[in-house]
Coordinates of C-alpha atoms in Angstrom, one line a residue:
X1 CA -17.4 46.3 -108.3
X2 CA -19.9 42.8 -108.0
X3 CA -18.0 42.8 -104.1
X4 CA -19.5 46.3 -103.6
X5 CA -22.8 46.3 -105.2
X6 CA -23.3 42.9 -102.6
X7 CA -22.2 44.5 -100.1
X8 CA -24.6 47.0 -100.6
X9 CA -26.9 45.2 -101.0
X10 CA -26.8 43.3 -98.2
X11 CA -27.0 46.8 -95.9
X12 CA -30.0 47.7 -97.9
X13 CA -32.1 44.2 -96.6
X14 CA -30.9 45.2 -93.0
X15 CA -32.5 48.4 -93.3
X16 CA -35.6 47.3 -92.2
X17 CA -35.1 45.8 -89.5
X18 CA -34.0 49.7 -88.0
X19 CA -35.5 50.7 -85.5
X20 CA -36.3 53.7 -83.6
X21 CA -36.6 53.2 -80.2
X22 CA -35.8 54.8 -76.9
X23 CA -34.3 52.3 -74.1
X24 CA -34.1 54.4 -70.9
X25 CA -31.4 52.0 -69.3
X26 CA -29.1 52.4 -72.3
X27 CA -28.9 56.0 -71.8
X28 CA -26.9 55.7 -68.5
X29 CA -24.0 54.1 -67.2
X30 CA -24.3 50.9 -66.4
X31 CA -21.3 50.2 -64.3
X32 CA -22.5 53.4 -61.9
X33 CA -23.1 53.0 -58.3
X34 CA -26.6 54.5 -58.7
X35 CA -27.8 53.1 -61.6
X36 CA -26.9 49.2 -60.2
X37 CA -28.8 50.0 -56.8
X38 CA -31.5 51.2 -59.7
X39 CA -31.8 48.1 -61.4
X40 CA -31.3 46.0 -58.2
X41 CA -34.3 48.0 -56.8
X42 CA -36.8 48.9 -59.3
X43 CA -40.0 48.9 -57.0
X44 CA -37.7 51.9 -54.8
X45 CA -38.0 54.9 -56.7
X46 CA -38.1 54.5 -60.8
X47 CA -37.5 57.7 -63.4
X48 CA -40.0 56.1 -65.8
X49 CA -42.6 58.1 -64.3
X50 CA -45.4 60.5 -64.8
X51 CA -46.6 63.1 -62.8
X52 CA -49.6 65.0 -63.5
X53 CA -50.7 68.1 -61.5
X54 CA -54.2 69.6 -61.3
X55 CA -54.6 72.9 -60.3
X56 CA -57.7 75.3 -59.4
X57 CA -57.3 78.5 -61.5
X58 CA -60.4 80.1 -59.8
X59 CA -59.5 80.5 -56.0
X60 CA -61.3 77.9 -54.9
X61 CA -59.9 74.5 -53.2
X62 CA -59.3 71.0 -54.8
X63 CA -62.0 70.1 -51.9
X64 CA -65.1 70.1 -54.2
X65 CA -67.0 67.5 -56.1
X66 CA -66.1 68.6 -59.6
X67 CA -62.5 68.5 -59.4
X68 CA -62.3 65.6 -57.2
X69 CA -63.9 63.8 -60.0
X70 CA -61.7 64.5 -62.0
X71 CA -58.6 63.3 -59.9
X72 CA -60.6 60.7 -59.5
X73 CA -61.3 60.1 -63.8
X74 CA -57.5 60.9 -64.4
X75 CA -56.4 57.9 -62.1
X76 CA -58.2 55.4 -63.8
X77 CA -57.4 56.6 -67.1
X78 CA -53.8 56.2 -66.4
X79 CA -54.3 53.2 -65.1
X80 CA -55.6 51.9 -68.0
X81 CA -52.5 53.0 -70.4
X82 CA -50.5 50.6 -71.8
X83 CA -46.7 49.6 -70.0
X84 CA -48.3 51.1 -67.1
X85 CA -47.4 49.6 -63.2
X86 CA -50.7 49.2 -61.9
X87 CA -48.9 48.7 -58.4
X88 CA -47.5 51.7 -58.6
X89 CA -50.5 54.5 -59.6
X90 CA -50.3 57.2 -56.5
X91 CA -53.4 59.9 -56.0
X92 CA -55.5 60.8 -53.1
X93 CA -58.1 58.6 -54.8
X94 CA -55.8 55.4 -54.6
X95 CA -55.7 53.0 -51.8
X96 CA -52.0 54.0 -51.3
X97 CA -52.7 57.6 -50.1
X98 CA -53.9 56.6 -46.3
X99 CA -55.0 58.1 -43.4
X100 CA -54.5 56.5 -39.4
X101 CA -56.2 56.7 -36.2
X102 CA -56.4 55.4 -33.2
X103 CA -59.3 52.9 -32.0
X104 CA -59.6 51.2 -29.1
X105 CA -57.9 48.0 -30.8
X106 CA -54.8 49.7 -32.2
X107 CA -54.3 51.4 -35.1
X108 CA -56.7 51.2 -37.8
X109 CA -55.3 52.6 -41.5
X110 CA -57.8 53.2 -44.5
X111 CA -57.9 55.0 -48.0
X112 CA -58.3 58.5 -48.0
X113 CA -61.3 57.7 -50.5
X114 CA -64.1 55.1 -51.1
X115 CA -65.3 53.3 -54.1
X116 CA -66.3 56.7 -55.2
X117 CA -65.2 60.5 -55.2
X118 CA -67.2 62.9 -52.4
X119 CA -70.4 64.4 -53.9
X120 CA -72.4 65.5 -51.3
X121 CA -71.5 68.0 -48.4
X122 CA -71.3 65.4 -45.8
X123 CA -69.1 63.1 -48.0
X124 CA -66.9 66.0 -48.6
X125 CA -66.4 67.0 -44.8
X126 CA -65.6 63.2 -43.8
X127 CA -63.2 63.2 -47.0
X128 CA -60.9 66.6 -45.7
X129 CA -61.4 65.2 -41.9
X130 CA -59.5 62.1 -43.2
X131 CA -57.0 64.0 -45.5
X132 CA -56.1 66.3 -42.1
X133 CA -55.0 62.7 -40.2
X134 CA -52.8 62.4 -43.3
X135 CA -49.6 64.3 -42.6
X136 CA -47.9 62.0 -45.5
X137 CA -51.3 63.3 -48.1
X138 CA -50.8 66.8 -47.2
X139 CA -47.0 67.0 -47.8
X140 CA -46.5 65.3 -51.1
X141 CA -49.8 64.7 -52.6
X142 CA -51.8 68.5 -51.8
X143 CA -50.1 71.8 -52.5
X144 CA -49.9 73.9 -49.1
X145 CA -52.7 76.4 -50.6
X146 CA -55.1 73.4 -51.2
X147 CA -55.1 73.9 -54.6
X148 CA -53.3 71.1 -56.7
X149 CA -52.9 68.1 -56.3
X150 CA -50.8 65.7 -57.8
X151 CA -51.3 62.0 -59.8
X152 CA -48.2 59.8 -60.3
X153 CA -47.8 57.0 -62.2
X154 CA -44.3 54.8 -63.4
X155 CA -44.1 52.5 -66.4
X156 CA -42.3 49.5 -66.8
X157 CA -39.5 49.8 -69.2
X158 CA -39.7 46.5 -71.3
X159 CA -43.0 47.8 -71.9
X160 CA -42.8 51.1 -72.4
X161 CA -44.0 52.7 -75.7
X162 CA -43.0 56.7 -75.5
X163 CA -44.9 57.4 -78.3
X164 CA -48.1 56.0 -77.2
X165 CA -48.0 57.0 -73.6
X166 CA -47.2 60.9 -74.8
X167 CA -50.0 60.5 -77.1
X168 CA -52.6 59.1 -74.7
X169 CA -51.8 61.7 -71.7
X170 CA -52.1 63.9 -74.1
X171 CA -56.0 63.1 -75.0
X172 CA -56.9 61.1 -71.7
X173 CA -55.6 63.5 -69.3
X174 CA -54.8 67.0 -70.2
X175 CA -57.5 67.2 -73.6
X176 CA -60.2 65.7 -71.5
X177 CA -60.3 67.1 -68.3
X178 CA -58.4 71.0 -68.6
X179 CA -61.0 73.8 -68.8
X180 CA -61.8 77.3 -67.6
X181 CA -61.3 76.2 -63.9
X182 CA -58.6 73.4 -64.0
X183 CA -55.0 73.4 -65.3
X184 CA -53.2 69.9 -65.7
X185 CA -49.4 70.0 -66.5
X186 CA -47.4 67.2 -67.0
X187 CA -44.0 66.2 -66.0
X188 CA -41.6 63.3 -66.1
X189 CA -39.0 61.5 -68.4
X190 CA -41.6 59.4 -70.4
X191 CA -43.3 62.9 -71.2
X192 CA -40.2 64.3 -72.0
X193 CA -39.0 61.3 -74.0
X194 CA -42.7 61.5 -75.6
X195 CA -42.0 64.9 -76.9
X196 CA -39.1 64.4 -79.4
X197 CA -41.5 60.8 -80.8
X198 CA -44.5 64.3 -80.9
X199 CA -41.6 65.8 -83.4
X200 CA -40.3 63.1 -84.9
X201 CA -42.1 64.0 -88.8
X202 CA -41.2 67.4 -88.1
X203 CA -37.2 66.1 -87.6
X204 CA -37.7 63.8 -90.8
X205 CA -39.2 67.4 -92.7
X206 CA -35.7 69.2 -91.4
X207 CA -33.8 66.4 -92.6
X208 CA -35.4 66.3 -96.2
X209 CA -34.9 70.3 -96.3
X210 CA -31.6 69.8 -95.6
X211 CA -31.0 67.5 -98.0
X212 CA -32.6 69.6 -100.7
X213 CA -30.4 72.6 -99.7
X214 CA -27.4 70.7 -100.0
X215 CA -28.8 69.5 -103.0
X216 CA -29.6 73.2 -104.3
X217 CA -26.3 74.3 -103.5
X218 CA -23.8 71.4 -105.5
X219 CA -25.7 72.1 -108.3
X220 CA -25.1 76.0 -107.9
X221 CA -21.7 75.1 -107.0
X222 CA -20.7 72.3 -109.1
X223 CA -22.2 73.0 -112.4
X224 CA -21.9 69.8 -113.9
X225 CA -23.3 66.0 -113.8
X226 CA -20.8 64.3 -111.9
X227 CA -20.2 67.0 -109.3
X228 CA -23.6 66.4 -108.5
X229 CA -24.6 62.7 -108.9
X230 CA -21.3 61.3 -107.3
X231 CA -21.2 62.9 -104.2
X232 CA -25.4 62.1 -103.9
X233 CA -24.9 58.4 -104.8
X234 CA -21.5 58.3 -101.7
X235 CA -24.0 59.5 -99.2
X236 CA -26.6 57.2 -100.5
X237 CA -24.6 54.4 -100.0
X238 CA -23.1 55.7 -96.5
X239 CA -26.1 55.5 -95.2
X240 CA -27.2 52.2 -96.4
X241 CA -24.3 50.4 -95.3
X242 CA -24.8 52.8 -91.7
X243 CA -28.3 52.3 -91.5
X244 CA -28.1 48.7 -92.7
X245 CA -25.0 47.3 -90.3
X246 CA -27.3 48.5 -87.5
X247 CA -30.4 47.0 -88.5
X248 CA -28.6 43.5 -88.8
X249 CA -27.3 44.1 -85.1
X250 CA -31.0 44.4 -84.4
X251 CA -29.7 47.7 -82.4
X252 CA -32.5 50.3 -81.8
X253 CA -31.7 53.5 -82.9
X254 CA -32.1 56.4 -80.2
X255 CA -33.9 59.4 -81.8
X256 CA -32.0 62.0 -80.0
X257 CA -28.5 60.7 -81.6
X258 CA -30.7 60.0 -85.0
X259 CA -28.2 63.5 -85.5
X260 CA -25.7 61.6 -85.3
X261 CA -25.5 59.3 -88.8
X262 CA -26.8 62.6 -90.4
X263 CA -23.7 64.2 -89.3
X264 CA -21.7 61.3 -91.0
X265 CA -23.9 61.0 -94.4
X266 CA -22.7 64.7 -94.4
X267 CA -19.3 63.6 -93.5
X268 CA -19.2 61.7 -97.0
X269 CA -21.0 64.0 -98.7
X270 CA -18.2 66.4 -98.1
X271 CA -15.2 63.9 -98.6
X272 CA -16.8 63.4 -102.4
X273 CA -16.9 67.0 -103.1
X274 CA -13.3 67.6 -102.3
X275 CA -12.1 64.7 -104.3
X276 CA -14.2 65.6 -107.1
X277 CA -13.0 69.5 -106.8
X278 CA -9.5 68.5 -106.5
X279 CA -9.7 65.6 -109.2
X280 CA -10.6 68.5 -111.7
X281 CA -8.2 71.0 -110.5
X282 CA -5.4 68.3 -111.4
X283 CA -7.0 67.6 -114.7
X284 CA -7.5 70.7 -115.8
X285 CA -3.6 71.2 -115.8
X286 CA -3.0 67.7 -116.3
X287 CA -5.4 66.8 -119.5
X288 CA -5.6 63.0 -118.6
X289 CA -8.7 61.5 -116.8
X290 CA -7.0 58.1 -115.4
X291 CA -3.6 60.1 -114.6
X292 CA -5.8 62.7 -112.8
X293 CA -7.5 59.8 -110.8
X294 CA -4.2 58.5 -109.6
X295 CA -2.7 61.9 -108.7
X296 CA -5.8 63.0 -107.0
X297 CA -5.8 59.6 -105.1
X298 CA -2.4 59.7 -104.0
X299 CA -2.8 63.5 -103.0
X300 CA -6.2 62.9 -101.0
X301 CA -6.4 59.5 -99.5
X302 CA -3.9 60.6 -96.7
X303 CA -6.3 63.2 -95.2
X304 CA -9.2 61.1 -96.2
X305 CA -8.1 58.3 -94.0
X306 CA -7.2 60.8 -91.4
X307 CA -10.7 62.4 -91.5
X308 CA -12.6 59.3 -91.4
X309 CA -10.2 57.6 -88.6
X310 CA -11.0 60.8 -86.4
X311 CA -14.8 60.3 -86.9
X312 CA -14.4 56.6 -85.9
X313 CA -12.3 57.4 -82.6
X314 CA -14.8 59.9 -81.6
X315 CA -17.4 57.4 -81.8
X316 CA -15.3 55.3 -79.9
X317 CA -15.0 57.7 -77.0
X318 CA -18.7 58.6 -77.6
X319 CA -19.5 54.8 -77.1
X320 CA -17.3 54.2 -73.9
X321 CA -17.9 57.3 -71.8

């Protein structure tokens, strides 16, 4: 029993050093073709990244001053997001988006834009006659219609905070510059990642009515003290000693498997009620508590084993595929 109550509580210290976090490279097989070339070439293509479309809802062109303000607004105010690769921020307002043409000593290349997004009508007519010598603008950067235009931006992983980057697109971007005339969508794993940090209190809410339904229903079930309390305090300690061997790894956890050690916490929770059940099934015929223990023991421990042996292998599998 001292062995146990240690044990546990040496779990329950390691529980705060959990940690949710989403590692994008864990999520994918290491040993695949693609994802080596990947991490061997980071600066050639990345999925950690944003892309943000804005989008006339009036009929009119991106080729004005107010909404090339706002391209212009949007790109800095990416660029200024934590985890962010400055080097690789792409809009027709950046130095990257280019347009060519021929001089009498070669080929001279220059931004698309200034220090500054067009205002007047003269700015605005040299700023389309430079985005027309820009085959490369017009096919990935402007819609065909002229009427969206896209900002992309990719993050570097080791610095890469899901939660704040959702939270900050979500006021620097889309809150501060949608209205009447503009939509902005958002795409993009960090987004997508971002969404399930958005819901993460809303998860922890499911989990607690969960728990209070499965609560509810022992005690409707049950009917008496030890029905209830023992298969609690199993699940209790299940998850400490879960929760806890994984802090002391210093393991992140990955919210989107966070179902995962609720589905074993239930797995316990179920185990308890079934022994208790059966332990007073056997008594109730047998009339001896410490015989009905080691009946119930011998009779359960087979399929117990079995049950939590099958839970382990799947993990097993889960971990290796």
């Amino acid at each position: 029993m001292l062995v146990f109550l240690a044990l546990t509580i040496f779990f329950a210290v390691g529980i705060q050093k959990v940690e949710l976090k989403t590692i994008f490279s864990d999520l994918l097989p290491s040993t695949h073709p693609f994802v080596q070339t990947y991490k061997d070439h980071p600066n050639f293509g990345n999925p950690l990244t944003v892309t943000v479309m804005i989008k006339r809802t009036d009929g009119e062109s991106i080729y004005n001053p107010e909404t090339l303000q706002k391209v212009w607004d949007m790109t800095r105010n990416i660029d200024l997001i934590a985890g962010v690769d400055h080097d690789q921020i792409l809009s027709i307002t950046t130095e990257k988006a280019r347009y060519a043409q021929a001089t009498p000593f070669g080929i001279d290349s220059q931004p698309l834009m200034g220090d500054h997004a067009p205002q007047t009508e003269a700015e605005m007519a040299e700023f389309l006659e430079r985005v027309k010598k820009s085959p490369g603008s017009r096919a990935f950067l402007i819609s065909h219609d002229e009427k969206a235009t896209i900002i992309q931006a990719t993050f570097i992983e080791r610095l890469l905070d899901y939660g704040v980057v959702f939270a900050e697109v979500q006021e620097k971007i889309i809150d501060a510059e949608r209205d009447e005339a503009h939509e902005i969508h958002v795409a993009g794993q960090p987004v997508l990642t971002g969404w399930v940090y958005f819901y993460e209190k809303q998860m922890l809410q499911i989990f607690g009515i969960t728990g209070a339904a499965l609560l509810i229903s022992l005690f409707l079930y049950m009917r008496n003290v030890v029905g209830i309390v023992v298969p609690v305090l199993t699940s209790v300690v299940a998850a400490i000693w879960g929760f806890g061997f994984v802090g002391w790894l210093g393991d992140p956890i990955e919210p989107l498997i966070m179902v995962v050690p609720i589905l074993l916490v239930a797995r316990s929770f179920s185990h308890a009620v079934q022994f208790i059940e059966r332990y007073y099934e056997i008594y109730y015929h047998v009339q001896d508590k410490k015989k009905s223990a080691e009946i119930c023991m011998s009779v359960m421990m087979a399929p117990g084993i079995l049950g939590i042996v099958t839970d382990a292998i799947g993990l097993f599998l889960i971990a290796i595929a």
